[in-house]
């Protein structure tokens, strides 16, 4: 289903023909005992989190020093849906305007914010909210449930995996620059970090790109620290909605 610097995700089927998502960490090199111990502790901390908008981790295991987790299987991600909408607009030659409708975005914000509130009440900061990490499950009436994923592995453990596999050594602790808040660049982890990243994600769903996309890490820090302004949303979005996103993107946590 996908791969990154630390893991691969596969769609799998068990003996009863049930389908699951299998996430394998450090799939090519394995991990040392310390990294596995930290990883398992993190899993044990998060497996008890039960919320309709958080992807459920069902089982932990290890094979040849490679930890894996079995998750519920979702249909797609918000990022994939965004790409499909952009592609359809190009085929139909639809120019201008917002990509997602405001009522659709309201549902996404409502569900994801509920999940973030639950995480924050349990003293967990996700640190990597982005459209790729918001998964979608479609119901029998074509209604969507949006679920946060990829929060079970802490920044420290990601760096342990990266160090062991000698890749992405300078990845700034695994953060995704386009969605990272100013304080996260400085190594400060607080709950508003996730709210900032949610604002960036919704902005991208409106426009097709994050507001500071394509900048280097140093340029992004300079922009944000020097009161760089986040552009307004396209005019078809209400001022009330635009204000909500701007509040998410306050530079001071």
mmCIF file of C-alpha atoms in Angstrom:
data_model
loop_
_atom_site.group_PDB
_atom_site.id
_atom_site.type_symbol
_atom_site.label_atom_id
_atom_site.label_comp_id
_atom_site.label_asym_id
_atom_site.label_seq_id
_atom_site.Cartn_x
_atom_site.Cartn_y
_atom_site.Cartn_z
ATOM 1 C CA UNK A 1 0.000 0.000 0.000
ATOM 2 C CA UNK A 2 2.915 2.349 0.585
ATOM 3 C CA UNK A 3 6.454 2.763 1.887
ATOM 4 C CA UNK A 4 8.643 5.387 3.478
ATOM 5 C CA UNK A 5 12.015 5.775 5.147
ATOM 6 C CA UNK A 6 11.073 3.654 8.150
ATOM 7 C CA UNK A 7 8.370 1.207 7.089
ATOM 8 C CA UNK A 8 6.346 -0.564 4.437
ATOM 9 C CA UNK A 9 2.587 -1.152 4.584
ATOM 10 C CA UNK A 10 1.030 -4.187 2.908
ATOM 11 C CA UNK A 11 -2.546 -5.312 2.419
ATOM 12 C CA UNK A 12 -2.829 -8.852 3.769
ATOM 13 C CA UNK A 13 -5.457 -11.533 4.220
ATOM 14 C CA UNK A 14 -5.773 -14.013 7.076
ATOM 15 C CA UNK A 15 -6.966 -17.628 6.989
ATOM 16 C CA UNK A 16 -10.576 -16.463 7.452
ATOM 17 C CA UNK A 17 -10.285 -14.151 4.424
ATOM 18 C CA UNK A 18 -10.357 -11.022 6.584
ATOM 19 C CA UNK A 19 -8.281 -8.176 5.140
ATOM 20 C CA UNK A 20 -5.856 -6.108 7.222
ATOM 21 C CA UNK A 21 -3.041 -3.607 6.868
ATOM 22 C CA UNK A 22 0.382 -4.945 7.901
ATOM 23 C CA UNK A 23 3.016 -2.336 8.731
ATOM 24 C CA UNK A 24 6.601 -3.655 8.769
ATOM 25 C CA UNK A 25 9.235 -1.408 10.335
ATOM 26 C CA UNK A 26 12.811 -1.343 9.038
ATOM 27 C CA UNK A 27 11.809 -3.982 6.450
ATOM 28 C CA UNK A 28 15.242 -4.487 4.868
ATOM 29 C CA UNK A 29 17.697 -4.186 7.745
ATOM 30 C CA UNK A 30 15.928 -5.020 10.967
ATOM 31 C CA UNK A 31 16.470 -3.234 14.286
ATOM 32 C CA UNK A 32 18.666 -3.740 17.326
ATOM 33 C CA UNK A 33 17.270 -4.890 20.679
ATOM 34 C CA UNK A 34 17.109 -1.399 22.158
ATOM 35 C CA UNK A 35 15.116 -0.063 19.226
ATOM 36 C CA UNK A 36 12.721 -3.015 19.367
ATOM 37 C CA UNK A 37 12.202 -2.516 23.096
ATOM 38 C CA UNK A 38 11.395 1.185 22.619
ATOM 39 C CA UNK A 39 9.110 0.377 19.719
ATOM 40 C CA UNK A 40 7.173 -2.213 21.728
ATOM 41 C CA UNK A 41 6.771 0.168 24.677
ATOM 42 C CA UNK A 42 5.347 2.783 22.333
ATOM 43 C CA UNK A 43 2.923 0.243 20.892
ATOM 44 C CA UNK A 44 1.772 -0.832 24.349
ATOM 45 C CA UNK A 45 1.136 2.822 25.211
ATOM 46 C CA UNK A 46 -0.995 3.441 22.135
ATOM 47 C CA UNK A 47 -2.841 0.134 21.634
ATOM 48 C CA UNK A 48 -5.281 1.069 24.418
ATOM 49 C CA UNK A 49 -6.355 4.203 22.561
ATOM 50 C CA UNK A 50 -9.857 3.509 21.272
ATOM 51 C CA UNK A 51 -11.571 6.236 19.262
ATOM 52 C CA UNK A 52 -13.670 6.082 16.073
ATOM 53 C CA UNK A 53 -11.306 8.520 14.339
ATOM 54 C CA UNK A 54 -8.033 6.799 15.254
ATOM 55 C CA UNK A 55 -6.801 3.837 13.227
ATOM 56 C CA UNK A 56 -6.873 0.817 15.536
ATOM 57 C CA UNK A 57 -3.683 -1.162 16.099
ATOM 58 C CA UNK A 58 -4.719 -4.791 16.540
ATOM 59 C CA UNK A 59 -1.552 -6.847 17.049
ATOM 60 C CA UNK A 60 2.196 -6.454 17.527
ATOM 61 C CA UNK A 61 4.858 -8.969 16.509
ATOM 62 C CA UNK A 62 8.479 -9.380 15.461
ATOM 63 C CA UNK A 63 10.092 -11.419 12.694
ATOM 64 C CA UNK A 64 13.869 -11.525 12.141
ATOM 65 C CA UNK A 65 14.342 -8.340 14.215
ATOM 66 C CA UNK A 66 11.690 -6.550 12.174
ATOM 67 C CA UNK A 67 8.719 -5.361 14.264
ATOM 68 C CA UNK A 68 5.315 -5.269 12.646
ATOM 69 C CA UNK A 69 1.824 -4.090 13.579
ATOM 70 C CA UNK A 70 -1.487 -5.247 12.159
ATOM 71 C CA UNK A 71 -4.060 -2.491 11.686
ATOM 72 C CA UNK A 72 -7.617 -2.264 10.453
ATOM 73 C CA UNK A 73 -7.643 -1.766 6.688
ATOM 74 C CA UNK A 74 -8.907 1.534 5.270
ATOM 75 C CA UNK A 75 -9.978 2.338 1.730
ATOM 76 C CA UNK A 76 -7.710 5.277 0.924
ATOM 77 C CA UNK A 77 -6.110 8.422 2.326
ATOM 78 C CA UNK A 78 -7.178 12.049 2.069
ATOM 79 C CA UNK A 79 -4.049 12.708 0.000
ATOM 80 C CA UNK A 80 -5.059 10.063 -2.540
ATOM 81 C CA UNK A 81 -8.564 11.524 -2.692
ATOM 82 C CA UNK A 82 -7.078 14.989 -3.224
ATOM 83 C CA UNK A 83 -4.971 13.741 -6.139
ATOM 84 C CA UNK A 84 -8.054 12.082 -7.667
ATOM 85 C CA UNK A 85 -10.046 15.324 -7.405
ATOM 86 C CA UNK A 86 -7.223 17.338 -8.997
ATOM 87 C CA UNK A 87 -6.889 14.777 -11.811
ATOM 88 C CA UNK A 88 -10.639 14.823 -12.454
ATOM 89 C CA UNK A 89 -10.634 18.646 -12.617
ATOM 90 C CA UNK A 90 -7.875 18.563 -15.228
ATOM 91 C CA UNK A 91 -9.703 15.996 -17.347
ATOM 92 C CA UNK A 92 -12.933 18.007 -17.167
ATOM 93 C CA UNK A 93 -10.995 21.258 -17.733
ATOM 94 C CA UNK A 94 -12.389 22.825 -14.572
ATOM 95 C CA UNK A 95 -10.282 25.849 -13.694
ATOM 96 C CA UNK A 96 -10.193 27.873 -10.503
ATOM 97 C CA UNK A 97 -12.273 27.346 -7.420
ATOM 98 C CA UNK A 98 -11.730 25.234 -4.373
ATOM 99 C CA UNK A 99 -11.026 21.530 -4.647
ATOM 100 C CA UNK A 100 -13.052 20.338 -1.640
ATOM 101 C CA UNK A 101 -16.439 21.770 -0.744
ATOM 102 C CA UNK A 102 -16.668 23.594 2.569
ATOM 103 C CA UNK A 103 -19.173 21.110 4.019
ATOM 104 C CA UNK A 104 -16.829 18.217 3.201
ATOM 105 C CA UNK A 105 -13.959 20.014 4.911
ATOM 106 C CA UNK A 106 -16.151 20.689 7.939
ATOM 107 C CA UNK A 107 -16.638 16.934 8.396
ATOM 108 C CA UNK A 108 -12.901 16.293 8.061
ATOM 109 C CA UNK A 109 -12.043 19.007 10.597
ATOM 110 C CA UNK A 110 -14.737 17.826 13.015
ATOM 111 C CA UNK A 111 -13.605 14.191 12.983
ATOM 112 C CA UNK A 112 -9.840 14.779 12.968
ATOM 113 C CA UNK A 113 -10.083 17.437 15.682
ATOM 114 C CA UNK A 114 -12.071 15.002 17.819
ATOM 115 C CA UNK A 115 -9.280 12.463 17.469
ATOM 116 C CA UNK A 116 -6.617 15.072 18.277
ATOM 117 C CA UNK A 117 -8.513 16.143 21.397
ATOM 118 C CA UNK A 118 -8.596 12.501 22.503
ATOM 119 C CA UNK A 119 -4.851 12.084 21.886
ATOM 120 C CA UNK A 120 -3.999 15.315 23.676
ATOM 121 C CA UNK A 121 -6.154 14.311 26.651
ATOM 122 C CA UNK A 122 -3.942 11.200 26.819
ATOM 123 C CA UNK A 123 -0.763 13.319 26.671
ATOM 124 C CA UNK A 124 0.139 12.211 23.145
ATOM 125 C CA UNK A 125 1.186 14.732 20.475
ATOM 126 C CA UNK A 126 1.012 13.228 16.996
ATOM 127 C CA UNK A 127 3.715 15.496 15.468
ATOM 128 C CA UNK A 128 3.044 14.422 11.874
ATOM 129 C CA UNK A 129 -0.528 15.318 10.919
ATOM 130 C CA UNK A 130 -0.808 15.553 7.121
ATOM 131 C CA UNK A 131 -3.186 14.324 4.399
ATOM 132 C CA UNK A 132 -1.134 11.141 3.915
ATOM 133 C CA UNK A 133 -1.749 10.240 7.577
ATOM 134 C CA UNK A 134 -5.502 10.830 7.540
ATOM 135 C CA UNK A 135 -7.104 7.638 6.237
ATOM 136 C CA UNK A 136 -10.631 7.172 4.933
ATOM 137 C CA UNK A 137 -13.143 4.383 5.522
ATOM 138 C CA UNK A 138 -16.253 4.491 3.339
ATOM 139 C CA UNK A 139 -19.529 3.272 4.828
ATOM 140 C CA UNK A 140 -22.381 1.452 3.139
ATOM 141 C CA UNK A 141 -24.102 4.796 2.489
ATOM 142 C CA UNK A 142 -20.938 6.314 0.993
ATOM 143 C CA UNK A 143 -20.368 8.328 4.153
ATOM 144 C CA UNK A 144 -16.733 8.800 5.125
ATOM 145 C CA UNK A 145 -15.014 8.151 8.432
ATOM 146 C CA UNK A 146 -11.664 9.932 8.712
ATOM 147 C CA UNK A 147 -9.002 8.311 10.888
ATOM 148 C CA UNK A 148 -5.604 9.477 12.109
ATOM 149 C CA UNK A 149 -2.829 6.975 11.465
ATOM 150 C CA UNK A 150 0.926 6.673 11.977
ATOM 151 C CA UNK A 151 1.053 8.077 15.503
ATOM 152 C CA UNK A 152 2.223 4.938 17.302
ATOM 153 C CA UNK A 153 5.926 5.463 16.683
ATOM 154 C CA UNK A 154 7.573 8.341 18.502
ATOM 155 C CA UNK A 155 10.114 10.711 16.969
ATOM 156 C CA UNK A 156 12.897 9.118 18.989
ATOM 157 C CA UNK A 157 12.067 5.663 17.671
ATOM 158 C CA UNK A 158 11.899 6.919 14.098
ATOM 159 C CA UNK A 159 15.410 8.292 14.506
ATOM 160 C CA UNK A 160 16.593 4.981 15.954
ATOM 161 C CA UNK A 161 15.275 3.179 12.878
ATOM 162 C CA UNK A 162 16.817 5.738 10.550
ATOM 163 C CA UNK A 163 20.168 5.567 12.331
ATOM 164 C CA UNK A 164 20.199 1.777 12.156
ATOM 165 C CA UNK A 165 19.483 1.772 8.435
ATOM 166 C CA UNK A 166 21.826 4.670 7.584
ATOM 167 C CA UNK A 167 19.186 6.525 5.571
ATOM 168 C CA UNK A 168 17.660 9.972 5.889
ATOM 169 C CA UNK A 169 20.180 10.784 8.587
ATOM 170 C CA UNK A 170 19.451 14.514 8.326
ATOM 171 C CA UNK A 171 15.675 14.228 8.302
ATOM 172 C CA UNK A 172 15.289 16.589 11.303
ATOM 173 C CA UNK A 173 13.812 13.876 13.504
ATOM 174 C CA UNK A 174 11.311 12.678 10.955
ATOM 175 C CA UNK A 175 9.152 15.810 10.722
ATOM 176 C CA UNK A 176 7.521 16.679 7.410
ATOM 177 C CA UNK A 177 8.681 20.242 6.569
ATOM 178 C CA UNK A 178 5.568 21.359 4.666
ATOM 179 C CA UNK A 179 3.365 20.713 7.720
ATOM 180 C CA UNK A 180 5.736 21.415 10.623
ATOM 181 C CA UNK A 181 5.001 24.249 13.043
ATOM 182 C CA UNK A 182 7.685 26.798 14.026
ATOM 183 C CA UNK A 183 8.060 25.275 17.501
ATOM 184 C CA UNK A 184 8.515 21.771 16.080
ATOM 185 C CA UNK A 185 11.516 23.010 14.075
ATOM 186 C CA UNK A 186 12.963 24.125 17.399
ATOM 187 C CA UNK A 187 12.391 20.732 18.993
ATOM 188 C CA UNK A 188 9.494 21.873 21.209
ATOM 189 C CA UNK A 189 6.622 19.367 21.251
ATOM 190 C CA UNK A 190 3.290 20.864 22.364
ATOM 191 C CA UNK A 191 -0.318 20.092 21.465
ATOM 192 C CA UNK A 192 -0.794 23.221 19.246
ATOM 193 C CA UNK A 193 1.752 21.612 16.893
ATOM 194 C CA UNK A 194 -0.988 19.238 15.741
ATOM 195 C CA UNK A 195 -3.507 22.056 15.313
ATOM 196 C CA UNK A 196 -1.048 23.942 13.081
ATOM 197 C CA UNK A 197 -0.491 20.829 10.949
ATOM 198 C CA UNK A 198 -4.251 20.281 10.663
ATOM 199 C CA UNK A 199 -4.619 23.873 9.418
ATOM 200 C CA UNK A 200 -1.895 23.304 6.817
ATOM 201 C CA UNK A 201 -3.582 20.067 5.728
ATOM 202 C CA UNK A 202 -6.994 21.715 5.288
ATOM 203 C CA UNK A 203 -5.373 24.597 3.387
ATOM 204 C CA UNK A 204 -3.870 22.033 1.010
ATOM 205 C CA UNK A 205 -7.264 20.374 0.489
ATOM 206 C CA UNK A 206 -8.658 23.778 -0.480
ATOM 207 C CA UNK A 207 -5.883 24.826 -2.867
ATOM 208 C CA UNK A 208 -3.985 21.686 -3.888
ATOM 209 C CA UNK A 209 -0.771 22.665 -2.128
ATOM 210 C CA UNK A 210 0.409 23.629 1.353
ATOM 211 C CA UNK A 211 1.018 27.379 1.835
ATOM 212 C CA UNK A 212 4.784 27.032 2.372
ATOM 213 C CA UNK A 213 5.341 24.085 0.031
ATOM 214 C CA UNK A 214 8.640 23.688 -1.770
ATOM 215 C CA UNK A 215 10.670 25.778 0.641
ATOM 216 C CA UNK A 216 13.786 24.520 2.315
ATOM 217 C CA UNK A 217 13.735 23.979 6.047
ATOM 218 C CA UNK A 218 15.753 27.127 6.723
ATOM 219 C CA UNK A 219 13.567 29.203 4.419
ATOM 220 C CA UNK A 220 10.407 27.921 6.106
ATOM 221 C CA UNK A 221 11.774 28.753 9.553
ATOM 222 C CA UNK A 222 12.732 32.252 8.396
ATOM 223 C CA UNK A 223 9.305 32.795 6.845
ATOM 224 C CA UNK A 224 7.423 31.673 9.924
ATOM 225 C CA UNK A 225 9.671 33.402 12.446
ATOM 226 C CA UNK A 226 9.629 36.715 10.563
ATOM 227 C CA UNK A 227 5.857 36.963 10.630
ATOM 228 C CA UNK A 228 5.475 35.556 7.165
ATOM 229 C CA UNK A 229 1.825 35.622 6.188
ATOM 230 C CA UNK A 230 -0.271 32.633 5.173
ATOM 231 C CA UNK A 231 -2.236 33.483 1.994
ATOM 232 C CA UNK A 232 -6.028 33.626 2.138
ATOM 233 C CA UNK A 233 -8.094 30.721 0.864
ATOM 234 C CA UNK A 234 -9.822 31.047 -2.529
ATOM 235 C CA UNK A 235 -12.746 33.486 -2.428
ATOM 236 C CA UNK A 236 -15.474 30.815 -2.694
ATOM 237 C CA UNK A 237 -14.713 29.767 0.882
ATOM 238 C CA UNK A 238 -16.537 31.766 3.525
ATOM 239 C CA UNK A 239 -14.745 34.337 5.640
ATOM 240 C CA UNK A 240 -15.721 32.358 8.719
ATOM 241 C CA UNK A 241 -14.012 29.250 7.328
ATOM 242 C CA UNK A 242 -10.955 31.275 6.291
ATOM 243 C CA UNK A 243 -10.729 32.656 9.829
ATOM 244 C CA UNK A 244 -10.798 29.151 11.315
ATOM 245 C CA UNK A 245 -7.838 28.085 9.186
ATOM 246 C CA UNK A 246 -5.928 31.279 10.006
ATOM 247 C CA UNK A 247 -6.469 30.615 13.731
ATOM 248 C CA UNK A 248 -5.038 27.113 13.287
ATOM 249 C CA UNK A 249 -1.985 28.694 11.659
ATOM 250 C CA UNK A 250 -1.121 31.192 14.391
ATOM 251 C CA UNK A 251 2.674 31.374 14.557
ATOM 252 C CA UNK A 252 2.749 31.534 18.371
ATOM 253 C CA UNK A 253 1.439 28.295 19.915
#
